[in-house]
XYZ file of C-alpha atoms in Angstrom:
527
model
C 91.629 116.618 64.114
C 94.252 119.232 64.735
C 97.589 117.969 66.007
C 99.898 119.729 68.427
C 103.353 120.775 67.396
C 105.821 118.587 69.249
C 109.377 119.400 68.361
C 112.670 119.365 70.154
C 114.751 122.323 69.119
C 118.458 121.622 68.829
C 120.363 124.885 68.789
C 124.012 124.599 67.996
C 125.091 126.447 71.106
C 123.340 126.532 74.456
C 125.254 128.243 77.259
C 124.510 126.335 80.445
C 126.550 125.837 83.608
C 128.409 122.627 84.285
C 126.871 120.286 86.843
C 129.287 119.114 89.498
C 127.091 117.217 91.942
C 126.313 114.280 89.708
C 129.001 111.652 89.181
C 128.409 108.988 86.582
C 126.654 105.949 87.949
C 128.191 102.463 88.106
C 128.467 100.628 84.820
C 127.397 97.415 86.532
C 123.808 98.695 86.475
C 122.629 98.292 82.897
C 119.774 100.088 81.195
C 119.018 101.179 77.676
C 119.541 104.829 78.617
C 122.994 104.018 79.886
C 123.998 102.427 76.614
C 122.400 104.996 74.340
C 124.981 106.710 72.145
C 124.794 110.444 71.801
C 124.302 111.294 68.151
C 125.551 114.858 68.438
C 126.919 117.285 70.962
C 123.919 119.527 70.326
C 121.690 116.978 72.045
C 123.501 117.431 75.335
C 121.558 120.399 76.659
C 123.575 120.499 79.886
C 127.097 119.372 80.635
C 128.361 116.888 83.196
C 131.614 117.371 84.976
C 133.058 115.264 87.769
C 136.378 113.950 88.940
C 134.841 111.153 90.980
C 135.410 107.600 89.905
C 132.791 104.891 89.585
C 134.323 103.167 92.578
C 133.792 106.324 94.652
C 130.091 106.096 93.892
C 129.512 102.422 94.600
C 131.717 102.241 97.669
C 128.954 103.776 99.773
C 131.141 104.681 102.745
C 131.639 108.415 102.300
C 129.080 111.183 102.535
C 130.299 112.634 99.239
C 129.284 109.549 97.293
C 126.098 108.286 98.939
C 123.160 109.528 100.983
C 122.203 106.086 102.280
C 123.620 106.732 105.749
C 121.628 109.949 105.951
C 118.469 108.138 104.873
C 118.921 105.458 107.548
C 119.338 108.163 110.189
C 116.260 109.957 108.855
C 114.182 106.764 108.918
C 115.243 105.920 112.454
C 114.391 109.420 113.600
C 111.092 109.629 111.702
C 108.751 107.150 113.350
C 105.765 109.328 112.443
C 104.850 111.985 109.901
C 105.357 114.579 112.654
C 108.885 113.431 113.372
C 109.704 113.287 109.646
C 108.580 116.892 109.197
C 110.450 118.017 112.309
C 113.660 116.332 111.141
C 113.347 117.847 107.650
C 112.774 121.223 109.328
C 115.897 120.793 111.443
C 118.045 119.943 108.430
C 116.658 122.804 106.342
C 117.403 125.325 109.081
C 120.907 123.891 109.473
C 121.388 124.367 105.722
C 120.415 128.048 105.936
C 116.774 127.924 104.807
C 114.574 130.588 106.388
C 111.446 129.461 108.248
C 108.275 131.239 107.123
C 104.916 131.523 108.862
C 101.821 131.091 106.718
C 99.981 133.546 108.970
C 102.523 136.355 108.492
C 103.707 138.525 105.619
C 106.469 137.090 103.464
C 109.457 139.047 102.226
C 111.107 136.954 99.525
C 114.162 137.772 97.442
C 115.839 136.206 94.370
C 118.484 133.797 95.591
C 116.624 133.228 98.854
C 115.817 129.831 100.366
C 112.671 129.382 102.428
C 110.239 126.843 103.886
C 107.152 126.497 106.068
C 105.304 123.647 107.762
C 101.605 122.984 108.200
C 100.310 120.820 111.063
C 103.920 119.698 111.589
C 103.179 116.940 109.064
C 103.318 118.891 105.768
C 106.285 120.929 104.535
C 106.936 123.211 101.555
C 110.506 124.346 100.848
C 111.790 126.387 97.907
C 114.832 128.182 96.533
C 114.425 131.193 94.230
C 116.743 131.462 91.243
C 118.765 134.681 91.003
C 117.512 135.182 87.446
C 113.901 134.307 88.148
C 111.379 136.562 86.438
C 107.599 136.556 86.691
C 106.052 133.907 84.467
C 108.968 131.506 84.753
C 108.232 128.064 86.144
C 108.377 126.440 89.556
C 109.979 122.991 89.448
C 108.647 120.735 92.187
C 109.409 117.306 93.628
C 106.452 116.207 95.758
C 106.170 113.244 98.127
C 104.296 112.289 101.293
C 105.284 111.853 104.925
C 102.673 109.330 106.096
C 102.720 105.523 105.946
C 100.149 102.812 106.726
C 100.139 102.155 110.458
C 97.990 101.636 113.522
C 96.800 104.770 115.310
C 95.464 105.022 118.830
C 91.747 105.623 119.133
C 90.489 108.645 121.122
C 89.675 106.266 123.968
C 92.468 103.721 124.134
C 91.920 102.051 127.483
C 90.363 98.576 127.490
C 90.988 95.305 129.264
C 90.449 91.642 128.484
C 91.051 88.762 130.863
C 93.094 91.005 133.161
C 95.284 92.276 130.304
C 95.577 96.007 129.727
C 94.890 96.533 126.023
C 95.269 99.614 123.818
C 92.516 100.291 121.284
C 93.773 101.166 117.818
C 92.381 101.957 114.388
C 93.904 101.038 111.037
C 95.333 103.863 108.932
C 95.702 103.240 105.210
C 95.910 99.915 103.409
C 98.505 98.100 105.476
C 99.526 94.465 105.366
C 98.144 94.067 108.871
C 99.201 90.467 109.407
C 102.823 91.690 109.406
C 102.161 93.692 112.590
C 101.648 90.584 114.685
C 104.506 89.393 116.920
C 106.505 92.600 116.473
C 108.136 94.683 119.206
C 105.950 97.770 119.099
C 105.812 101.147 120.777
C 104.124 104.523 120.329
C 105.196 107.872 118.897
C 103.497 111.048 117.775
C 102.481 114.292 119.411
C 100.839 115.451 122.604
C 99.267 118.675 123.791
C 100.455 119.783 127.224
C 98.942 122.362 129.544
C 101.637 124.384 131.268
C 101.451 126.004 134.689
C 100.604 129.439 133.280
C 97.575 128.097 131.425
C 99.169 128.063 127.955
C 99.277 124.987 125.739
C 102.364 123.362 124.240
C 102.706 121.037 121.269
C 105.427 118.404 121.767
C 106.597 115.339 119.882
C 107.140 112.105 121.753
C 108.773 108.801 120.904
C 108.952 105.829 123.288
C 111.928 103.917 121.943
C 111.535 100.789 124.057
C 108.946 98.159 123.072
C 105.845 98.495 125.230
C 103.210 96.870 122.987
C 102.752 93.506 121.306
C 100.031 91.898 119.177
C 100.516 88.153 119.755
C 99.379 85.570 117.244
C 97.320 82.552 118.229
C 99.250 79.325 118.778
C 99.180 76.859 115.895
C 97.684 74.259 118.248
C 94.569 76.413 118.601
C 94.236 77.151 114.873
C 95.422 74.134 112.876
C 94.058 75.474 109.583
C 95.987 78.756 109.552
C 98.695 77.453 107.192
C 96.182 76.024 104.725
C 93.293 78.472 104.905
C 95.368 81.580 105.563
C 95.686 84.022 108.422
C 92.580 86.195 108.368
C 92.495 88.327 111.510
C 89.482 90.417 112.402
C 90.861 93.951 112.413
C 88.575 95.095 115.233
C 88.893 92.221 117.684
C 92.242 90.585 116.902
C 94.417 93.612 116.109
C 94.496 95.013 119.649
C 97.961 95.516 121.191
C 98.709 94.202 124.676
C 100.236 96.733 127.092
C 100.562 94.897 130.406
C 98.881 92.664 132.924
C 96.434 94.462 135.168
C 98.514 95.009 138.287
C 96.989 94.731 141.735
C 98.064 96.785 144.711
C 98.072 94.005 147.297
C 98.310 96.204 150.378
C 95.496 98.419 149.266
C 93.460 95.510 147.995
C 92.515 97.219 144.767
C 93.729 97.706 141.222
C 95.915 100.690 140.398
C 94.037 100.854 137.102
C 90.606 102.512 137.287
C 87.641 101.138 135.402
C 88.470 101.544 131.685
C 84.930 102.726 131.019
C 85.592 105.842 133.126
C 88.938 106.937 131.653
C 90.188 107.498 128.112
C 93.693 106.097 128.618
C 95.372 103.686 130.975
C 97.299 105.589 133.679
C 100.217 103.283 132.877
C 100.334 104.568 129.289
C 100.148 108.180 130.466
C 102.919 107.462 132.961
C 105.158 106.140 130.173
C 104.472 109.247 128.103
C 105.061 111.623 130.997
C 108.475 110.098 131.685
C 109.477 110.640 128.061
C 108.189 114.228 128.130
C 109.434 115.001 131.636
C 106.028 116.276 132.670
C 103.180 115.322 134.974
C 100.480 112.998 133.671
C 97.921 115.647 134.571
C 99.540 118.030 132.079
C 98.774 115.710 129.143
C 95.468 116.904 127.709
C 95.603 115.556 124.160
C 97.437 112.835 122.236
C 97.797 111.786 118.591
C 99.942 108.671 118.542
C 100.956 106.004 116.031
C 101.909 102.455 116.887
C 105.466 101.959 115.601
C 107.835 99.048 115.084
C 110.934 99.523 117.236
C 113.347 97.560 115.014
C 115.856 100.033 113.530
C 116.246 100.636 109.808
C 119.401 98.986 108.511
C 121.315 97.616 105.555
C 120.648 93.968 104.690
C 121.314 91.235 102.195
C 124.423 89.170 101.575
C 126.248 92.205 100.184
C 124.443 94.887 102.194
C 122.770 95.961 98.968
C 119.278 96.374 100.466
C 117.641 98.704 102.957
C 115.356 96.948 105.445
C 113.005 99.398 107.138
C 109.506 100.448 107.929
C 108.010 103.538 106.254
C 110.156 103.424 103.105
C 106.860 104.261 101.448
C 107.242 107.157 101.357
C 109.992 108.557 103.571
C 112.657 107.366 101.133
C 111.208 109.672 98.458
C 110.742 112.492 100.967
C 114.364 112.352 102.065
C 115.748 112.182 98.521
C 113.539 115.136 97.589
C 114.480 117.627 100.303
C 118.099 116.506 100.348
C 118.368 117.148 96.600
C 116.887 120.631 97.064
C 119.349 121.423 99.851
C 122.377 120.124 97.958
C 121.448 121.803 94.671
C 121.014 125.170 96.424
C 123.878 125.210 98.912
C 125.647 128.356 97.804
C 124.765 131.559 95.932
C 126.557 130.200 92.875
C 124.115 127.265 92.706
C 121.260 129.690 92.066
C 123.201 132.388 90.190
C 122.050 131.309 86.724
C 118.742 129.717 87.701
C 115.705 131.256 86.003
C 113.129 129.133 87.838
C 112.145 128.337 91.419
C 113.079 124.957 92.900
C 110.546 123.486 95.317
C 109.899 120.397 97.451
C 106.393 119.628 98.751
C 105.883 116.938 101.406
C 102.247 116.147 102.212
C 100.446 114.125 104.862
C 97.475 111.746 104.496
C 98.308 110.386 101.040
C 97.630 106.857 102.236
C 93.993 107.741 102.947
C 93.201 109.939 99.941
C 94.920 113.273 100.703
C 91.668 114.993 101.690
C 92.855 117.015 104.658
C 94.213 120.466 105.421
C 97.733 118.991 105.416
C 97.159 116.674 102.433
C 97.762 117.147 98.718
C 94.025 117.672 98.243
C 94.323 121.024 100.025
C 95.575 124.021 97.990
C 98.694 124.372 100.178
C 101.259 124.153 97.390
C 99.348 126.384 94.999
C 98.670 128.979 97.689
C 102.418 129.027 98.314
C 103.106 129.408 94.590
C 100.678 132.324 94.328
C 102.235 134.062 97.331
C 105.732 133.555 95.919
C 104.744 135.131 92.600
C 103.025 137.996 94.395
C 106.057 138.653 96.610
C 108.521 138.625 93.744
C 106.404 140.583 91.272
C 107.209 144.242 90.616
C 104.543 146.872 91.166
C 103.325 146.683 87.593
C 103.215 143.307 85.879
C 101.309 141.939 82.946
C 98.078 139.942 82.951
C 97.939 136.410 84.386
C 101.296 136.288 86.156
C 100.370 133.342 88.363
C 98.625 131.452 85.562
C 101.663 131.888 83.303
C 103.876 130.588 86.091
C 101.765 127.455 86.487
C 101.834 126.736 82.768
C 105.643 126.919 82.856
C 105.924 124.760 85.969
C 106.582 121.036 86.316
C 105.865 118.533 89.083
C 107.661 115.278 89.847
C 105.296 113.168 91.958
C 107.653 110.828 93.821
C 106.138 107.775 95.482
C 107.523 104.272 95.855
C 107.035 101.808 92.985
C 106.292 98.080 92.803
C 109.511 96.208 92.126
C 109.075 92.821 90.485
C 108.791 90.052 93.083
C 110.903 86.994 92.154
C 108.281 84.628 93.596
C 105.325 86.349 91.927
C 106.518 87.258 88.425
C 103.014 86.833 86.997
C 101.796 89.820 89.008
C 103.683 92.141 86.640
C 103.077 92.912 82.983
C 105.901 90.978 81.314
C 107.431 93.988 79.520
C 107.244 96.319 82.524
C 108.941 94.635 85.458
C 110.930 97.219 87.439
C 114.002 95.789 89.138
C 115.780 96.912 92.266
C 119.099 98.745 91.769
C 118.171 99.990 88.283
C 116.848 103.445 88.914
C 113.618 105.378 89.306
C 110.453 103.913 87.796
C 108.259 106.160 85.644
C 104.640 105.115 86.187
C 102.082 105.059 83.381
C 98.337 104.410 83.468
C 95.918 105.088 80.624
C 93.082 105.605 83.114
C 94.979 108.454 84.812
C 95.689 106.712 88.092
C 99.111 108.205 87.410
C 99.524 111.658 85.845
C 102.385 110.760 83.467
C 101.956 111.401 79.749
C 104.322 111.173 76.785
C 105.524 114.753 77.179
C 106.210 114.655 80.912
C 107.862 111.236 80.683
C 110.084 112.480 77.858
C 111.220 115.548 79.790
C 112.024 113.575 82.935
C 113.877 110.911 80.933
C 115.751 113.608 79.031
C 117.143 114.956 82.294
C 118.254 111.422 83.185
C 119.765 110.816 79.763
C 121.871 113.962 79.929
C 123.405 112.821 83.211
C 123.687 109.102 82.405
C 121.099 108.178 85.031
C 119.069 104.978 84.507
C 115.266 104.975 84.450
C 112.641 102.251 84.198
C 108.961 102.245 83.276
C 105.927 100.550 84.779
C 102.361 99.860 83.739
C 99.991 97.589 85.629
C 98.463 94.488 84.051
C 95.067 95.026 82.430
C 93.513 92.379 84.658
C 94.663 94.017 87.902
C 93.722 97.161 89.764
C 96.094 100.101 89.930
C 97.052 102.259 92.881
C 97.330 106.012 92.651
C 99.394 108.873 94.040
C 99.272 112.590 94.737
C 100.248 113.151 91.082
C 96.727 113.198 89.558
C 95.399 115.210 92.523
C 97.950 117.981 92.049
C 97.915 117.821 88.244
C 94.155 118.294 88.084
C 94.080 120.751 90.979
C 95.440 123.614 88.938
C 96.812 122.180 85.701
C 100.497 121.617 86.381
C 102.453 119.249 84.131
C 103.238 116.112 86.110
C 105.224 112.898 85.921
C 104.723 110.074 88.431
C 107.799 108.101 89.453
C 109.199 106.114 92.332
C 111.980 104.001 93.793
C 111.211 100.287 93.256
C 110.630 98.300 96.417
C 109.322 95.001 97.761
C 106.957 94.360 100.699
C 105.111 97.635 100.121
C 102.823 98.539 103.056
C 104.340 95.862 105.272
C 105.578 96.771 108.739
C 109.015 96.042 107.255
C 109.815 96.967 103.628
C 112.763 96.492 101.262
C 114.421 98.693 98.642
C 117.794 98.776 96.907
C 120.588 100.842 98.428
C 121.827 102.104 95.061
C 118.318 103.153 94.017
C 118.299 105.696 96.829
C 121.454 107.348 95.502
C 120.142 107.175 91.932
C 116.864 108.847 92.950
C 118.752 111.578 94.791
C 120.947 112.231 91.763
C 117.954 112.211 89.414
C 116.105 114.775 91.545
C 119.253 116.891 91.842
C 119.709 116.734 88.073
C 116.063 117.758 87.663
C 116.585 120.882 89.767
C 119.845 121.781 88.040
C 118.971 120.969 84.440
C 115.226 121.171 83.873
C 115.165 124.847 82.958
C 117.457 124.355 79.992
C 115.727 121.123 78.914
C 112.199 122.503 79.075
C 112.853 125.648 77.044
C 113.662 123.517 74.000
C 110.290 121.749 73.846
C 107.265 123.333 72.148
C 103.787 121.772 72.423
C 100.941 124.282 72.271
C 102.447 127.079 70.175
């Protein structure tokens, strides 16, 4: 059997720019990569320069040393995938990125920064290196904007025992028992019909709690603590909106028969007040049920983030923030030979098979258009195909941190811990797209910048989840590594991750954008 050539070239001199955004991480977080001694200066393919102290990094109170405050704001704003995309759009525009329309011609230039949205739940943003030439790679960090939740059915109005109920359907593989006894509300998008006959798409968020899914009293279910809480997802997981009010003077209910209307007038009234419109103008809704408790810091030392939707808004925020901060000024892209890209997809939690999901060719259509726009009139054969072969994808989704009360659920040599960096995910059956080459390249970026990494593989006697990594890797043949921030309570209404891991992920992604070009050119595999 023929073997591939796998060699790391170590030239004596490699002219690369210094990296100034990445301070060294705190020495209190130990990892083998942190303690690895550099055998020669030739190994350091990029240089690290910073005047910040370790204390500046771990203090967490200034915007120059941490992005945690920004993440908390993003989480509290982004109750749905629509709001997450809209907030990312707002921040990209504020940073000087140009909004593109997929239905219009594009006019792209080296050094330019651009983005577009699809369905207001999927977003592609990219920055073109000043020294980009056709055939060079596109370096991507991809994540997803959706999270497991309850979604309103097309016909939401129902009533039981004079309670107004709201019919919902489960989205994704949520820990549904955690949704009981929470202060819930709704958020999402509506379609409005204006006075001139046109239609308007608007986002809505009802911040006050209007829904509740009450549990059954222990006195009526004595076995719940021994046999477990096993709710029927169709009959028990129905939020309560209000009591059915009676108009005494009129002698009739203000709520019409639920069989004759799609939504309770009370729900439409709540929405209309938020939108400052008439209920008659609301002609379509797509709403999620959302927990109203704000995202916040927690733990005895405020070292954790307590929040819903960490999977996967934490990765999404770190991704687009790293693109913005690594491409702030013309000098950031002056020596870049590649294109830096962030891709945020919807519907990952249900398989990605949608027009706004990773199963659609959105990202690759964008790549092809970028190459076409930037290509001169006469270029060689296979420009797009050569670009793909030079490209690299970081599939960023949250990872399973080891649970202190369930240690046996992890393979004993692969137990990712909170506060110790991104987790590279491996699976021999290709549930993750990582291989030895892609893991090496991603770890090499981390090693250059003294950033910790961990590795995960599932036990052989347990099933393994998957991500958008294999979907995108097999879609067109782009090299891919799967990674994620370790967390606990994944898919609960309320999740947990480490505060420092957010900053580490951000710095790792920023280092990837700044350093990958010079790392990748020194690795030969197929030639």
